């Protein structure tokens, strides 16, 4: 018999918490719709263990405008040995989305035992252009997890809002790690951190401490530098952290940066905020450049934009900064009171580096909404 370590045992017990009691209601068919946002990490999740357990804690701003809306229609069928579902994006059937959803269903079946008793139609659309290079896995997987939780709620009769959100985040994580940070807003922590009591590797929680006025309505303008498919998927990138020469130090650094952010959020120190956020973005890409095989997701225009931001900050008193996700696009973060000046700067000096001059204006948001 394999002996479990204490932390493995804890994880195991916590997972049990999400296995439902036998359902008290029956349901023949119906449909539910959720709209769920994307999010942008300040401390990055890069590297994971088995079962979608992150190697380090991360924290993100939930976005407001960038979101996925998903309608899940379901009809009862005899329990089958296979999952039965079809997927549509903007009304067009998307068989190439099916393997990822199939994997998701396999991972969550133990927690949602009704899955094989229904046929599902998944109809989804994004507020942002499909080919914008913006990852839709966070918003997409969280929207689907929320729809499934709405079905479970109907089957169970009573589920508290807290349990609903926690389990939706737990399920979303099994679809795509960062998706667990998209259920609520406006700042979400995922991954166990010693200074944050209720933090968990299994789901995201609302950031529990004081946040200074400076961060209210923080803006995120996303510059679309490259709208093409990424050459290396996040999943492959995460896996490359397993044999990575700098992995252990990087995971420690993420813990340290989380601790620093706690006092930064409290005091509103934007200069210190900028240092952490930009360093996290560049560290993420440094991990990509130093893995084996190595790869580069930034494009020349990504660097042009970063340099322009640094000059602008030197010349003005601006608190603008950048972050990156696993791609070439640049997220420009800034306080709401700088909106007019920064938009002027973006239009005059940065849009020229965007593909077809495209950018998306977004800001901090407060999480997913049930539409129907
Ligand atoms: C760089 O959540 O897309 O955006 O769990 O394999 O689906 P999977 O990975 P994913 O990774 C996101 C990585 C990141 C950083 C972050 O959002 O924290």
Coordinates of C-alpha atoms and ligand atoms in Angstrom, one line a residue:
X1 CA 0.0 0.0 0.0
X2 CA 1.3 3.5 -0.9
X3 CA 1.6 5.8 2.1
X4 CA 0.5 9.3 1.5
X5 CA 2.4 12.3 2.8
X6 CA 0.5 14.7 5.0
X7 CA 0.0 17.3 2.2
X8 CA -1.1 14.6 -0.2
X9 CA -3.6 13.3 2.4
X10 CA -4.9 16.8 2.9
X11 CA -5.4 17.3 -0.8
X12 CA -7.2 13.9 -1.0
X13 CA -9.5 14.8 1.8
X14 CA -10.3 18.2 0.3
X15 CA -11.1 16.6 -3.1
X16 CA -13.6 14.3 -1.3
X17 CA -15.4 17.5 -0.3
X18 CA -16.4 18.1 -3.9
X19 CA -18.0 14.6 -4.4
X20 CA -21.7 15.2 -4.1
X21 CA -24.2 13.2 -2.0
X22 CA -26.8 11.3 -4.1
X23 CA -29.0 13.8 -5.9
X24 CA -32.5 14.4 -4.5
X25 CA -34.1 15.7 -7.7
X26 CA -34.5 14.5 -11.3
X27 CA -34.2 16.6 -14.4
X28 CA -35.1 15.6 -17.9
X29 CA -33.8 18.5 -20.0
X30 CA -33.2 22.2 -19.9
X31 CA -30.5 24.9 -20.6
X32 CA -28.4 27.3 -18.6
X33 CA -26.3 30.2 -19.7
X34 CA -23.3 31.8 -18.0
X35 CA -21.0 34.6 -19.0
X36 CA -17.5 34.4 -17.5
X37 CA -14.5 36.7 -17.8
X38 CA -10.9 36.2 -18.6
X39 CA -8.2 37.2 -16.1
X40 CA -4.7 38.6 -16.1
X41 CA -2.1 37.2 -13.7
X42 CA 0.2 39.6 -11.7
X43 CA 2.1 36.7 -10.2
X44 CA 2.2 34.0 -12.8
X45 CA 1.2 30.4 -12.7
X46 CA 3.9 28.6 -14.8
X47 CA 4.6 24.9 -13.8
X48 CA 2.2 22.3 -12.5
X49 CA 2.1 18.9 -10.8
X50 CA -0.3 16.1 -11.5
X51 CA -4.1 16.8 -11.3
X52 CA -3.6 20.5 -12.2
X53 CA -1.9 21.4 -9.0
X54 CA 0.1 24.6 -9.4
X55 CA 3.8 24.6 -8.5
X56 CA 3.4 28.1 -7.0
X57 CA 0.6 30.5 -5.9
X58 CA -0.6 33.1 -8.4
X59 CA -2.8 36.2 -8.2
X60 CA -4.8 37.9 -10.9
X61 CA -7.1 40.8 -11.8
X62 CA -10.4 39.5 -13.1
X63 CA -11.3 41.3 -16.3
X64 CA -14.5 42.9 -17.2
X65 CA -15.0 43.1 -21.0
X66 CA -13.1 40.0 -22.2
X67 CA -15.5 37.1 -21.6
X68 CA -17.0 34.0 -22.9
X69 CA -20.8 33.4 -22.9
X70 CA -21.8 29.7 -22.9
X71 CA -25.2 28.1 -23.1
X72 CA -25.3 24.5 -22.1
X73 CA -28.4 22.6 -23.2
X74 CA -28.9 19.1 -21.7
X75 CA -31.3 16.2 -22.4
X76 CA -31.5 13.0 -20.4
X77 CA -30.4 9.8 -22.0
X78 CA -29.6 6.3 -20.9
X79 CA -26.3 6.2 -19.1
X80 CA -23.6 5.5 -21.7
X81 CA -20.0 4.5 -21.4
X82 CA -19.0 7.6 -23.4
X83 CA -19.6 11.3 -22.9
X84 CA -22.1 12.7 -25.4
X85 CA -21.8 16.3 -26.5
X86 CA -21.4 18.7 -29.4
X87 CA -19.7 22.1 -29.4
X88 CA -20.5 25.3 -31.3
X89 CA -18.5 28.6 -31.5
X90 CA -20.6 31.4 -32.9
X91 CA -23.1 28.9 -34.2
X92 CA -20.5 26.9 -36.1
X93 CA -19.8 23.3 -35.0
X94 CA -16.2 23.0 -33.7
X95 CA -15.0 19.4 -33.5
X96 CA -11.5 20.6 -32.9
X97 CA -12.7 21.8 -29.4
X98 CA -13.9 18.4 -28.5
X99 CA -10.6 16.7 -27.2
X100 CA -10.0 19.4 -24.7
X101 CA -13.6 19.2 -23.4
X102 CA -13.4 15.4 -23.4
X103 CA -10.3 15.6 -21.2
X104 CA -12.1 18.1 -18.9
X105 CA -15.1 15.7 -18.6
X106 CA -12.9 12.8 -17.8
X107 CA -11.1 14.8 -15.0
X108 CA -14.4 16.0 -13.5
X109 CA -16.6 13.0 -13.8
X110 CA -16.0 11.8 -10.2
X111 CA -17.3 15.2 -9.0
X112 CA -20.3 15.4 -11.3
X113 CA -21.7 11.9 -11.5
X114 CA -24.6 13.0 -13.8
X115 CA -22.3 13.7 -16.8
X116 CA -22.8 10.5 -18.6
X117 CA -26.6 10.6 -18.1
X118 CA -27.1 13.5 -20.5
X119 CA -26.5 14.6 -24.0
X120 CA -25.0 18.2 -24.0
X121 CA -25.0 20.9 -26.5
X122 CA -22.4 23.6 -25.7
X123 CA -22.9 26.9 -27.5
X124 CA -20.2 29.4 -26.9
X125 CA -19.1 32.9 -28.1
X126 CA -16.5 35.4 -27.0
X127 CA -16.7 39.1 -26.6
X128 CA -13.3 39.4 -28.1
X129 CA -12.4 38.3 -31.6
X130 CA -11.6 34.6 -31.8
X131 CA -8.4 35.2 -33.6
X132 CA -7.0 37.8 -31.3
X133 CA -4.4 35.6 -29.7
X134 CA -6.2 36.1 -26.4
X135 CA -6.4 32.8 -24.5
X136 CA -10.1 31.9 -24.2
X137 CA -9.4 28.9 -22.0
X138 CA -9.8 30.8 -18.7
X139 CA -13.1 32.4 -19.7
X140 CA -14.3 29.3 -21.7
X141 CA -13.6 26.7 -19.1
X142 CA -14.9 28.8 -16.2
X143 CA -18.2 29.4 -18.1
X144 CA -18.6 25.7 -18.8
X145 CA -17.8 24.8 -15.2
X146 CA -20.4 27.3 -14.0
X147 CA -23.1 25.9 -16.4
X148 CA -22.4 22.4 -15.0
X149 CA -22.7 23.7 -11.5
X150 CA -26.1 25.2 -12.3
X151 CA -27.2 21.7 -13.4
X152 CA -25.8 20.2 -10.2
X153 CA -27.7 22.9 -8.2
X154 CA -31.0 21.9 -9.8
X155 CA -30.3 18.2 -9.1
X156 CA -29.3 18.8 -5.5
X157 CA -31.9 21.3 -4.5
X158 CA -29.8 23.2 -2.0
X159 CA -26.3 24.4 -2.6
X160 CA -24.9 27.5 -0.9
X161 CA -23.5 30.3 -3.0
X162 CA -20.1 29.9 -1.3
X163 CA -20.0 26.1 -2.1
X164 CA -21.3 26.8 -5.7
X165 CA -18.5 29.2 -6.4
X166 CA -15.8 27.2 -4.7
X167 CA -16.7 24.0 -6.6
X168 CA -17.1 25.9 -9.9
X169 CA -13.5 27.2 -9.4
X170 CA -12.3 23.7 -8.4
X171 CA -13.9 22.2 -11.6
X172 CA -12.7 25.1 -13.8
X173 CA -9.1 24.4 -12.6
X174 CA -9.4 20.9 -14.0
X175 CA -10.2 22.3 -17.4
X176 CA -7.5 25.0 -17.4
X177 CA -5.5 26.1 -14.4
X178 CA -6.0 29.8 -14.8
X179 CA -9.7 29.3 -15.3
X180 CA -10.2 28.8 -11.6
X181 CA -9.4 32.5 -11.1
X182 CA -12.3 33.6 -13.3
X183 CA -15.3 32.8 -11.2
X184 CA -15.2 35.9 -9.0
X185 CA -13.4 39.2 -8.8
X186 CA -11.8 41.5 -8.5
X187 CA -8.5 40.0 -7.2
X188 CA -8.2 36.3 -7.0
X189 CA -5.5 34.1 -5.4
X190 CA -4.9 30.5 -6.4
X191 CA -2.4 28.2 -4.8
X192 CA -1.3 27.8 -1.2
X193 CA 0.6 30.7 0.3
X194 CA 1.7 30.9 3.9
X195 CA 0.5 34.4 4.5
X196 CA -3.0 33.8 3.1
X197 CA -4.9 31.5 5.4
X198 CA -7.6 30.0 3.2
X199 CA -5.5 29.9 0.0
X200 CA -5.7 26.5 -1.7
X201 CA -4.1 24.6 -4.6
X202 CA -7.5 23.3 -5.5
X203 CA -9.5 26.5 -6.2
X204 CA -9.2 30.3 -6.3
X205 CA -10.3 32.5 -3.5
X206 CA -11.1 36.2 -3.3
X207 CA -8.0 38.1 -2.1
X208 CA -8.8 38.5 1.6
X209 CA -6.9 41.6 2.7
X210 CA -7.2 45.4 2.3
X211 CA -6.7 46.9 -1.2
X212 CA -5.8 50.6 -1.5
X213 CA -8.0 53.0 -3.5
X214 CA -5.2 53.3 -6.1
X215 CA -6.2 49.9 -7.4
X216 CA -9.9 50.6 -7.8
X217 CA -11.1 50.3 -11.4
X218 CA -7.5 49.6 -12.5
X219 CA -7.4 49.6 -16.3
X220 CA -6.0 47.0 -18.7
X221 CA -5.6 47.9 -22.4
X222 CA -4.6 44.8 -24.3
X223 CA -2.4 45.5 -27.4
X224 CA -2.9 42.8 -30.0
X225 CA 0.6 42.3 -31.3
X226 CA 0.2 38.9 -32.8
X227 CA -3.2 37.3 -33.4
X228 CA -1.8 34.0 -34.7
X229 CA -1.9 30.6 -33.0
X230 CA 0.9 30.2 -30.4
X231 CA 3.7 28.0 -31.6
X232 CA 4.0 26.4 -28.1
X233 CA 0.9 25.7 -26.0
X234 CA 0.7 26.6 -22.3
X235 CA 0.4 23.0 -21.4
X236 CA 3.7 22.2 -23.1
X237 CA 5.3 25.2 -21.5
X238 CA 4.1 24.1 -18.0
X239 CA 5.5 20.7 -18.6
X240 CA 8.9 22.1 -19.5
X241 CA 9.2 23.4 -15.9
X242 CA 9.7 19.8 -14.7
X243 CA 13.3 19.5 -15.8
X244 CA 13.9 23.2 -15.8
X245 CA 17.3 24.3 -14.2
X246 CA 15.8 27.4 -12.5
X247 CA 12.4 26.0 -11.6
X248 CA 12.8 25.7 -7.8
X249 CA 14.2 29.2 -7.4
X250 CA 11.4 30.5 -9.6
X251 CA 8.7 28.9 -7.5
X252 CA 10.2 30.4 -4.4
X253 CA 10.3 33.8 -6.0
X254 CA 6.6 33.6 -6.8
X255 CA 5.9 33.0 -3.1
X256 CA 8.2 36.0 -2.2
X257 CA 6.4 38.3 -4.8
X258 CA 3.0 37.3 -3.3
X259 CA 4.2 38.4 0.1
X260 CA 5.4 41.7 -1.2
X261 CA 2.2 42.3 -3.1
X262 CA 0.2 42.0 0.2
X263 CA 1.9 45.1 1.6
X264 CA 1.8 46.9 -1.8
X265 CA -2.0 46.4 -2.0
X266 CA -2.3 47.7 1.5
X267 CA -0.2 50.8 1.1
X268 CA -1.0 51.6 -2.6
X269 CA 2.7 51.8 -3.5
X270 CA 2.4 51.8 -7.3
X271 CA 6.2 52.0 -7.9
X272 CA 6.7 48.8 -6.0
X273 CA 3.7 47.3 -7.8
X274 CA 5.2 48.1 -11.2
X275 CA 8.5 46.3 -10.2
X276 CA 6.8 43.1 -9.2
X277 CA 4.4 43.0 -12.1
X278 CA 6.9 43.7 -14.9
X279 CA 9.5 41.4 -13.3
X280 CA 6.9 38.6 -13.2
X281 CA 6.1 39.0 -16.9
X282 CA 9.7 39.0 -17.9
X283 CA 10.5 36.0 -15.6
X284 CA 7.7 34.0 -17.2
X285 CA 9.2 34.6 -20.6
X286 CA 12.7 34.0 -19.3
X287 CA 11.5 30.6 -18.1
X288 CA 10.4 29.9 -21.7
X289 CA 13.7 31.0 -23.1
X290 CA 15.7 28.9 -20.7
X291 CA 13.7 25.6 -20.9
X292 CA 14.9 22.7 -23.1
X293 CA 13.6 22.9 -25.7
X294 CA 13.7 26.7 -25.5
X295 CA 11.2 29.0 -27.2
X296 CA 10.3 32.7 -27.5
X297 CA 6.7 33.9 -27.6
X298 CA 7.5 37.6 -27.7
X299 CA 7.7 39.3 -31.0
X300 CA 9.9 42.3 -32.0
X301 CA 6.9 44.6 -31.5
X302 CA 6.4 43.3 -28.0
X303 CA 9.8 44.6 -27.2
X304 CA 9.2 47.9 -29.0
X305 CA 6.1 48.4 -26.9
X306 CA 7.9 47.6 -23.6
X307 CA 10.7 50.1 -24.4
X308 CA 8.1 52.8 -25.3
X309 CA 6.4 52.2 -22.0
X310 CA 9.7 52.6 -20.1
X311 CA 10.5 55.9 -21.9
X312 CA 7.0 57.2 -21.3
X313 CA 7.3 56.4 -17.6
X314 CA 10.7 58.1 -17.5
X315 CA 9.4 61.2 -19.2
X316 CA 6.1 61.6 -17.3
X317 CA 5.0 60.7 -13.8
X318 CA 2.9 57.9 -15.1
X319 CA 2.4 54.6 -13.2
X320 CA 1.7 52.7 -16.3
X321 CA 3.2 49.2 -16.5
X322 CA 3.0 46.1 -18.7
X323 CA 2.4 42.4 -18.2
X324 CA 2.4 39.5 -20.6
X325 CA 0.7 36.2 -20.7
X326 CA 1.9 33.2 -22.7
X327 CA 2.0 35.1 -26.0
X328 CA 3.2 38.2 -27.8
X329 CA 0.3 40.5 -26.8
X330 CA 1.0 43.2 -24.2
X331 CA -1.4 44.1 -21.3
X332 CA -0.9 47.7 -20.2
X333 CA -2.0 48.2 -16.6
X334 CA -2.7 51.7 -15.2
X335 CA -4.7 53.6 -12.6
X336 CA -8.1 54.9 -13.7
X337 CA -7.1 58.5 -13.1
X338 CA -4.5 58.2 -15.9
X339 CA -7.0 56.9 -18.5
X340 CA -7.1 60.0 -20.7
X341 CA -3.3 60.5 -20.9
X342 CA -2.5 56.8 -21.3
X343 CA -5.1 56.4 -24.1
X344 CA -3.6 59.3 -25.9
X345 CA -0.1 57.7 -25.6
X346 CA -1.4 54.4 -26.7
X347 CA -3.1 55.9 -29.8
X348 CA -0.2 58.1 -30.7
X349 CA 2.7 55.8 -30.0
X350 CA 1.7 52.2 -29.5
X351 CA -1.1 51.1 -31.8
X352 CA 1.3 51.2 -34.7
X353 CA 3.0 48.1 -33.2
X354 CA -0.4 46.2 -33.1
X355 CA -1.6 43.9 -35.8
X356 CA -4.1 46.0 -37.8
X357 CA -3.8 48.6 -35.1
X358 CA -6.1 46.4 -32.9
X359 CA -6.3 46.7 -29.1
X360 CA -9.0 46.0 -26.5
X361 CA -9.9 48.3 -23.6
X362 CA -10.6 46.4 -20.5
X363 CA -10.5 47.0 -16.7
X364 CA -10.9 45.1 -13.4
X365 CA -14.1 43.1 -13.2
X366 CA -16.1 41.3 -10.6
X367 CA -16.6 37.8 -11.9
X368 CA -19.0 35.7 -13.8
X369 CA -22.8 36.3 -14.3
X370 CA -25.6 33.9 -14.8
X371 CA -27.6 35.0 -17.8
X372 CA -30.3 32.3 -17.8
Ligands
LIG1 C1 1.0 32.3 -18.6 O1 -4.1 28.1 -17.4 O2 -3.6 28.3 -19.9 O3 -1.3 32.7 -18.5 O4 -3.6 24.8 -16.9 O5 -2.4 24.0 -18.9 O6 -4.7 25.1 -19.1 P1 -3.3 25.0 -18.3 O7 -2.6 26.4 -18.5 P2 -3.1 27.9 -18.5 O8 -1.8 28.7 -18.1 C2 -1.8 30.1 -18.0 C3 -0.4 30.5 -17.8 C4 -0.2 32.0 -17.9 C5 0.0 32.6 -16.5 C6 -1.3 32.7 -15.6 O9 -2.4 33.0 -16.1 O10 -1.1 32.6 -14.4

